Short mmCIF file of C-alpha atoms in Angstrom, two decimals:
data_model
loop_
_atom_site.label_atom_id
_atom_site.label_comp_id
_atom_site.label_asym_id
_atom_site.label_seq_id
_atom_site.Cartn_x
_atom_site.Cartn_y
_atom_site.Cartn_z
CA UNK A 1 -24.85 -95.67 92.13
CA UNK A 2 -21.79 -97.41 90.99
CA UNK A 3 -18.50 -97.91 93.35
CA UNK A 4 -16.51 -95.19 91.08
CA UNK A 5 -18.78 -92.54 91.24
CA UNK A 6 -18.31 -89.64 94.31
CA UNK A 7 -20.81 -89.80 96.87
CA UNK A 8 -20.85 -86.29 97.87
CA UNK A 9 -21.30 -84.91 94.49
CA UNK A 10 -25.02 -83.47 94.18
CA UNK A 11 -27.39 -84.79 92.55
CA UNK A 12 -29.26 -83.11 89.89
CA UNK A 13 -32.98 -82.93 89.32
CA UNK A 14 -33.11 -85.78 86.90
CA UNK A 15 -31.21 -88.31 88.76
CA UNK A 16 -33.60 -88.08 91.44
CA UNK A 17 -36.65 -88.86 88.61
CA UNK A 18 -34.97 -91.84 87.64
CA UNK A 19 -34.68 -93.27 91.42
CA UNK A 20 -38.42 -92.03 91.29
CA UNK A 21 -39.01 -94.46 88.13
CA UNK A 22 -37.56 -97.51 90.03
CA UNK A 23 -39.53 -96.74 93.11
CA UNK A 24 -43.03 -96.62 90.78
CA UNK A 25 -41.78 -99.82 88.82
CA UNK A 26 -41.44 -101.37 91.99
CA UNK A 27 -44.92 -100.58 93.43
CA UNK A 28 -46.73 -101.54 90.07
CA UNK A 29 -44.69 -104.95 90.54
CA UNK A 30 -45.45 -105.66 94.29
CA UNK A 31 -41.92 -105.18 95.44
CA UNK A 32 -42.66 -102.10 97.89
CA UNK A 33 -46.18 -101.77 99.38
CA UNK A 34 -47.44 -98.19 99.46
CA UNK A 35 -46.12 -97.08 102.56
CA UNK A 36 -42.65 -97.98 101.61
CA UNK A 37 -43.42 -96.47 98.32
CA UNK A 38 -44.25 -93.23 100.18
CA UNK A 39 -41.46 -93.14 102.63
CA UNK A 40 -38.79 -93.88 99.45
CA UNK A 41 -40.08 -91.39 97.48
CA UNK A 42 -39.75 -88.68 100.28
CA UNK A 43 -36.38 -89.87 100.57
CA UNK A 44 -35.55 -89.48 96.93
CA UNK A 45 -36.76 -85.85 96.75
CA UNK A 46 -34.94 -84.88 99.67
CA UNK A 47 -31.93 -86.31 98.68
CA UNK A 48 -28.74 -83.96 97.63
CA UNK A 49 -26.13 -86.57 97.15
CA UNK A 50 -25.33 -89.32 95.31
CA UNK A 51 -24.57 -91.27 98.46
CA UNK A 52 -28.15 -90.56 99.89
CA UNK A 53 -29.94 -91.38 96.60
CA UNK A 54 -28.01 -94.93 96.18
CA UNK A 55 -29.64 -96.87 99.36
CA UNK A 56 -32.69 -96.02 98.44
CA UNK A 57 -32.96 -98.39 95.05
CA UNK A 58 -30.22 -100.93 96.29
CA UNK A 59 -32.66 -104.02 96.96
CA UNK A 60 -34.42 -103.71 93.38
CA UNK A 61 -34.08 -104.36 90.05
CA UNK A 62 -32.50 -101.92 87.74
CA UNK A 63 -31.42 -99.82 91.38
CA UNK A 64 -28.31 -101.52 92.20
CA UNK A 65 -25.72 -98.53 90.44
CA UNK A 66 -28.52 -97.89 87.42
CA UNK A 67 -30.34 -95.06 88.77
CA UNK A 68 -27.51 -92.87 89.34
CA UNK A 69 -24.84 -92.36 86.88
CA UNK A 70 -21.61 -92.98 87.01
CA UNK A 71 -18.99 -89.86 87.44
CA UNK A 72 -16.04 -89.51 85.20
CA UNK A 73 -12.71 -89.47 87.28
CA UNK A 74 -11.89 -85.64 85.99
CA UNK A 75 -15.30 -84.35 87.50
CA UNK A 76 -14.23 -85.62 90.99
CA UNK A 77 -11.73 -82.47 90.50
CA UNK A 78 -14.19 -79.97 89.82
CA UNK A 79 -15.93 -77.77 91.82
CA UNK A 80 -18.85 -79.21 93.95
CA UNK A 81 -22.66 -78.38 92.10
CA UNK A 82 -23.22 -75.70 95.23
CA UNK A 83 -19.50 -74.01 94.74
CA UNK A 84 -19.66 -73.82 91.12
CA UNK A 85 -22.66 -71.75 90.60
CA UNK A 86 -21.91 -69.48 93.22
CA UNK A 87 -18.77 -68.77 91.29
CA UNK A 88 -20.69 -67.83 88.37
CA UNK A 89 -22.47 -65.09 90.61
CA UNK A 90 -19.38 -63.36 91.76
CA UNK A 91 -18.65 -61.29 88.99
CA UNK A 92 -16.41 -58.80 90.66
CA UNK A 93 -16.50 -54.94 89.24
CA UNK A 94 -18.95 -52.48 90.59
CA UNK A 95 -22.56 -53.22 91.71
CA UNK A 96 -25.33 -52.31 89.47
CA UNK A 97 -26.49 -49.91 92.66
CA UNK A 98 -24.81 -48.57 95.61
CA UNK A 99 -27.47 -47.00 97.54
CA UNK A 100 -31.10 -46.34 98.29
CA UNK A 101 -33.35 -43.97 100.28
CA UNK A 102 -37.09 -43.81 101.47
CA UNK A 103 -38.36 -40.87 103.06
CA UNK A 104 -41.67 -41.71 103.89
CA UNK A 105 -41.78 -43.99 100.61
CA UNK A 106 -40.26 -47.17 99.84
CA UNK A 107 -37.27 -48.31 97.58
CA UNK A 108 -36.44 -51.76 96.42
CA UNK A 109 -33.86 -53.72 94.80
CA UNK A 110 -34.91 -57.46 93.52
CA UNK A 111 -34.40 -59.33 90.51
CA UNK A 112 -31.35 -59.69 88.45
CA UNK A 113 -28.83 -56.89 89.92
CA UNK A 114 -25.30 -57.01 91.23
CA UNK A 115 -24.49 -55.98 94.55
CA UNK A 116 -21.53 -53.76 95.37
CA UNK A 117 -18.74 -54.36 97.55
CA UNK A 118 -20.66 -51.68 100.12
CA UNK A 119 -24.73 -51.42 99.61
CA UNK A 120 -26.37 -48.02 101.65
CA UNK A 121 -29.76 -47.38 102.45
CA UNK A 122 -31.66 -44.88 104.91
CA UNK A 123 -35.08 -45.36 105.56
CA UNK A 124 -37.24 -42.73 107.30
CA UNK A 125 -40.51 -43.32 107.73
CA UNK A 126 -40.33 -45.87 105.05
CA UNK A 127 -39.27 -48.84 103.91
CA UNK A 128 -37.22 -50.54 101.62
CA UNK A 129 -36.43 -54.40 100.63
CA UNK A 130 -33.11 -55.37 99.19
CA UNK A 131 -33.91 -58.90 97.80
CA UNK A 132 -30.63 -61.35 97.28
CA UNK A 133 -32.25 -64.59 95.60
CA UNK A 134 -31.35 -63.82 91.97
CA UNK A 135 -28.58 -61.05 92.16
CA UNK A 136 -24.61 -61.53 91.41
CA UNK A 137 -22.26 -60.13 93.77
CA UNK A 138 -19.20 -57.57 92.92
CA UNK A 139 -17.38 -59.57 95.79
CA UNK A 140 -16.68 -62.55 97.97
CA UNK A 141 -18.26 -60.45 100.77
CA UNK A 142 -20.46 -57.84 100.80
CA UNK A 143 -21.75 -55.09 103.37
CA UNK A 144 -25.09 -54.36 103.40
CA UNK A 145 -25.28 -51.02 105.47
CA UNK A 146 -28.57 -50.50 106.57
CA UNK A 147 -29.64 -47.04 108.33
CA UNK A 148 -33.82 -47.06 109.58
CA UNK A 149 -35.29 -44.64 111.32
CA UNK A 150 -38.92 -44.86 112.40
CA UNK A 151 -38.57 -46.88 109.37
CA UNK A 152 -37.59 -50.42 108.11
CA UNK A 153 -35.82 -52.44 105.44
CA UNK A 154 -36.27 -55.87 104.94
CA UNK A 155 -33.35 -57.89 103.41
CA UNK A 156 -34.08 -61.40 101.71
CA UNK A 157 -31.05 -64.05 101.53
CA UNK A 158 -30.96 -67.19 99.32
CA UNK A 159 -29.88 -70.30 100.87
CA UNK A 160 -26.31 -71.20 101.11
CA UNK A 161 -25.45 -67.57 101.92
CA UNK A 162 -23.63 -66.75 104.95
CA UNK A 163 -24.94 -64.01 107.04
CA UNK A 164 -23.15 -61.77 109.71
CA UNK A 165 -25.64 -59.21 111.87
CA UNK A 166 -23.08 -56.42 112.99
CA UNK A 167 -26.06 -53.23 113.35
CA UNK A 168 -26.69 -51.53 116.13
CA UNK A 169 -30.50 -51.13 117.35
CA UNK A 170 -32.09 -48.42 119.87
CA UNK A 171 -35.53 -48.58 120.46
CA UNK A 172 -35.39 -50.93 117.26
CA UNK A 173 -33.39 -53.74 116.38
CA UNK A 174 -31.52 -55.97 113.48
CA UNK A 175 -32.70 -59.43 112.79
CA UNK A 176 -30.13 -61.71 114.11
CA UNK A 177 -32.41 -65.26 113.53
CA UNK A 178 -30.21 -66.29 110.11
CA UNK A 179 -26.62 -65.32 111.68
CA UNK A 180 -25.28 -68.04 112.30
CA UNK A 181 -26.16 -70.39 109.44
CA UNK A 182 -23.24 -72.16 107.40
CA UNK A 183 -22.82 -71.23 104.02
CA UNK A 184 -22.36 -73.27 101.08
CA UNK A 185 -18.96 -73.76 99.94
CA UNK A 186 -17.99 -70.53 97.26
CA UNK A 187 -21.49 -68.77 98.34
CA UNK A 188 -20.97 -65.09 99.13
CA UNK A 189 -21.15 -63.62 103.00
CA UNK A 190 -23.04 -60.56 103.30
CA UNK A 191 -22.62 -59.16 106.59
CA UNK A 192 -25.35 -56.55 107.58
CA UNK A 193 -24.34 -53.22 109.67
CA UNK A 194 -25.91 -50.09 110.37
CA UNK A 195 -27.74 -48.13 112.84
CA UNK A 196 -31.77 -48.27 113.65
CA UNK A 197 -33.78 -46.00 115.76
CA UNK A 198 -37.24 -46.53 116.23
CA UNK A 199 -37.20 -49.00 113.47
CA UNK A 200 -35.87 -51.91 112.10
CA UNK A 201 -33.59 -53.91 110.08
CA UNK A 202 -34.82 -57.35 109.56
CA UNK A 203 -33.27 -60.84 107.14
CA UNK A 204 -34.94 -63.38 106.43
CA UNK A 205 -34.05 -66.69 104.12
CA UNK A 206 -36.20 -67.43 100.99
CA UNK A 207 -35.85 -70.37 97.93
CA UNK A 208 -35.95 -68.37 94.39
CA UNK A 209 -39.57 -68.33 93.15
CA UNK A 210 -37.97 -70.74 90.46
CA UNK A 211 -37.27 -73.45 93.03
CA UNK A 212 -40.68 -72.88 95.44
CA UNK A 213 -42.25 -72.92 92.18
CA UNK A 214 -40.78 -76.30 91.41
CA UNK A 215 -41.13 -77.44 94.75
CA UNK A 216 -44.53 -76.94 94.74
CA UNK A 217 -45.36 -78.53 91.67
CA UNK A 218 -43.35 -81.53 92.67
CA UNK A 219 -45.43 -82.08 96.03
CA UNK A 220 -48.41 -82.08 93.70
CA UNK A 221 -47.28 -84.39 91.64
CA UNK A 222 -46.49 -86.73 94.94
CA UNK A 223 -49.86 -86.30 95.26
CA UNK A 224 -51.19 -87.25 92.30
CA UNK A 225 -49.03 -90.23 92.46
CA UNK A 226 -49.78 -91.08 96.06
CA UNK A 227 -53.77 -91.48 95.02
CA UNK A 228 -53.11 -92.85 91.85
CA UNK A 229 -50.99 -95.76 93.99
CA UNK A 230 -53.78 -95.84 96.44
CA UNK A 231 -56.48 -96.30 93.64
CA UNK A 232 -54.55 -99.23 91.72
CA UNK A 233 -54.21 -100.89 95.26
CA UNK A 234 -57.99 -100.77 96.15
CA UNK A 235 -58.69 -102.06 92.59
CA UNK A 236 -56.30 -104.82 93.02
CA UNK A 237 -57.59 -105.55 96.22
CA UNK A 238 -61.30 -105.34 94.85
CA UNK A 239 -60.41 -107.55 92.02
CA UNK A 240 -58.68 -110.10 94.45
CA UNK A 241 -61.56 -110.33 96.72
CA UNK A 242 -64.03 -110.78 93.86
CA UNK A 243 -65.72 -107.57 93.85
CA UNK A 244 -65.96 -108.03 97.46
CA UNK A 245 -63.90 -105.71 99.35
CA UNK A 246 -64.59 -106.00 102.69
CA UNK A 247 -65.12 -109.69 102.64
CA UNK A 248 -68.61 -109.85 103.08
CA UNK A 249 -68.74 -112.98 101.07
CA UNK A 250 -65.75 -114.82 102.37
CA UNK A 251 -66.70 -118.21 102.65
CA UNK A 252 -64.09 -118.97 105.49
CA UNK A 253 -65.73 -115.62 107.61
CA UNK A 254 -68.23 -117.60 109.28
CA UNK A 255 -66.09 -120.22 110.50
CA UNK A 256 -63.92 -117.69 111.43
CA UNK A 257 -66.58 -115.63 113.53
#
């Protein structure tokens, strides 16, 4: 990364493949045995910054400032890669539903939707799921107001939303484990109210299927990789022992034993 660019920007998908590129150059070349390799390349993918991506390269070729690209002085006034998308889900006017009920059925709301200002459901012996990972919002903050009895509803949050667990439970209960959680800068807060009796309300924090999909493609790949590094290394080693790879033949073993 180069001294002009902004370290807390985020890095994007392909700026981690080119760090990737480096790190494969330099285990083809010698420069990083395969358990640097490994450890680098974990690094890489778990990287969100440009400041965490730059150390990782620094000591090789073509990684001191070429790996990740420079940032034009006006983008270090724009919104933050997090913020800015978030902003594109806050459309403001009215949700694309306002309610929901399940008497002894079920109701959901996933996909591409926009939530209102105020969301209602009532769930009696039923349930419902109010999935968050792809909607838009009608507001900075929304209320989800959840009413369950002998019944349950089961609300999913993307990351980088803020959650706030205000419901009331007797002889049931609202999840409270994501409350708590900082939200990314610009994300929406839903806060989650209501009443359950003999039932209950619960949230729980999910990637989009786009992004577990991704995810888990990529830690295939690193897999593929991984024994594809491991392969080249026992051929070089078989090809440096002379076809011998456990030394068998060495003709310094004896005097060594």
């Amino acid at each position: 990364m180069t001294d002009d660019a902004a370290p807390d920007l985020r890095a994007s998908d392909a700026d981690r493949e080119r760090v990737a590129e480096i790190l494969r150059d330099a285990l083809a070349e010698g420069r990083l045995d395969m358990a640097e390799f490994e450890e680098r390349l974990d690094a890489t993918y778990k990287a969100r910054t440009y400041g965490e991506l730059a150390p990782i390269t620094r000591d090789l070729p073509a990684g001191n400032g070429a790996a990740v690209p420079s940032v034009p002085s006006v983008s270090l006034h724009k919104e933050p890669a997090g913020q800015g998308s978030w902003a594109q889900r806050i459309v403001g006017g009215e949700g694309s539903s306002t309610w929901a009920v399940a008497v002894m059925s079920g109701f959901q709301r996933k996909g591409r939707w926009t939530v209102p200002r105020r969301f209602t459901c009532f769930a009696f012996w039923g349930g419902g799921e109010i999935d968050l990972r792809e909607a838009n919002f009608a507001d900075r903050e929304v209320e989800i107001n959840c009413i369950a009895i002998m019944g349950g509803v089961e609300i999913v949050v993307p990351p980088g939303v803020e959650v706030v667990v205000q419901g009331i439970g007797i002889m049931g209960g609202f999840d409270h484990r994501e409350e708590g959680v900082p939200g990314d800068p610009g994300a929406p807060r839903v806060v989650v109210t209501g009443f359950a009796f003999w039932g209950g309300v619960g949230v729980e924090r999910k990637l989009p299927r786009a992004e577990r999909q991704r995810l888990k493609e990529e830690r295939r790949r690193q897999k593929l990789e991984r024994g594809a590094g491991r392969r080249e290394l026992d051929g070089s080693r078989h090809d440096l022992l002379g076809g011998d790879p456990h030394g068998l033949h060495d003709p310094h073993r004896r005097e060594r034993d």
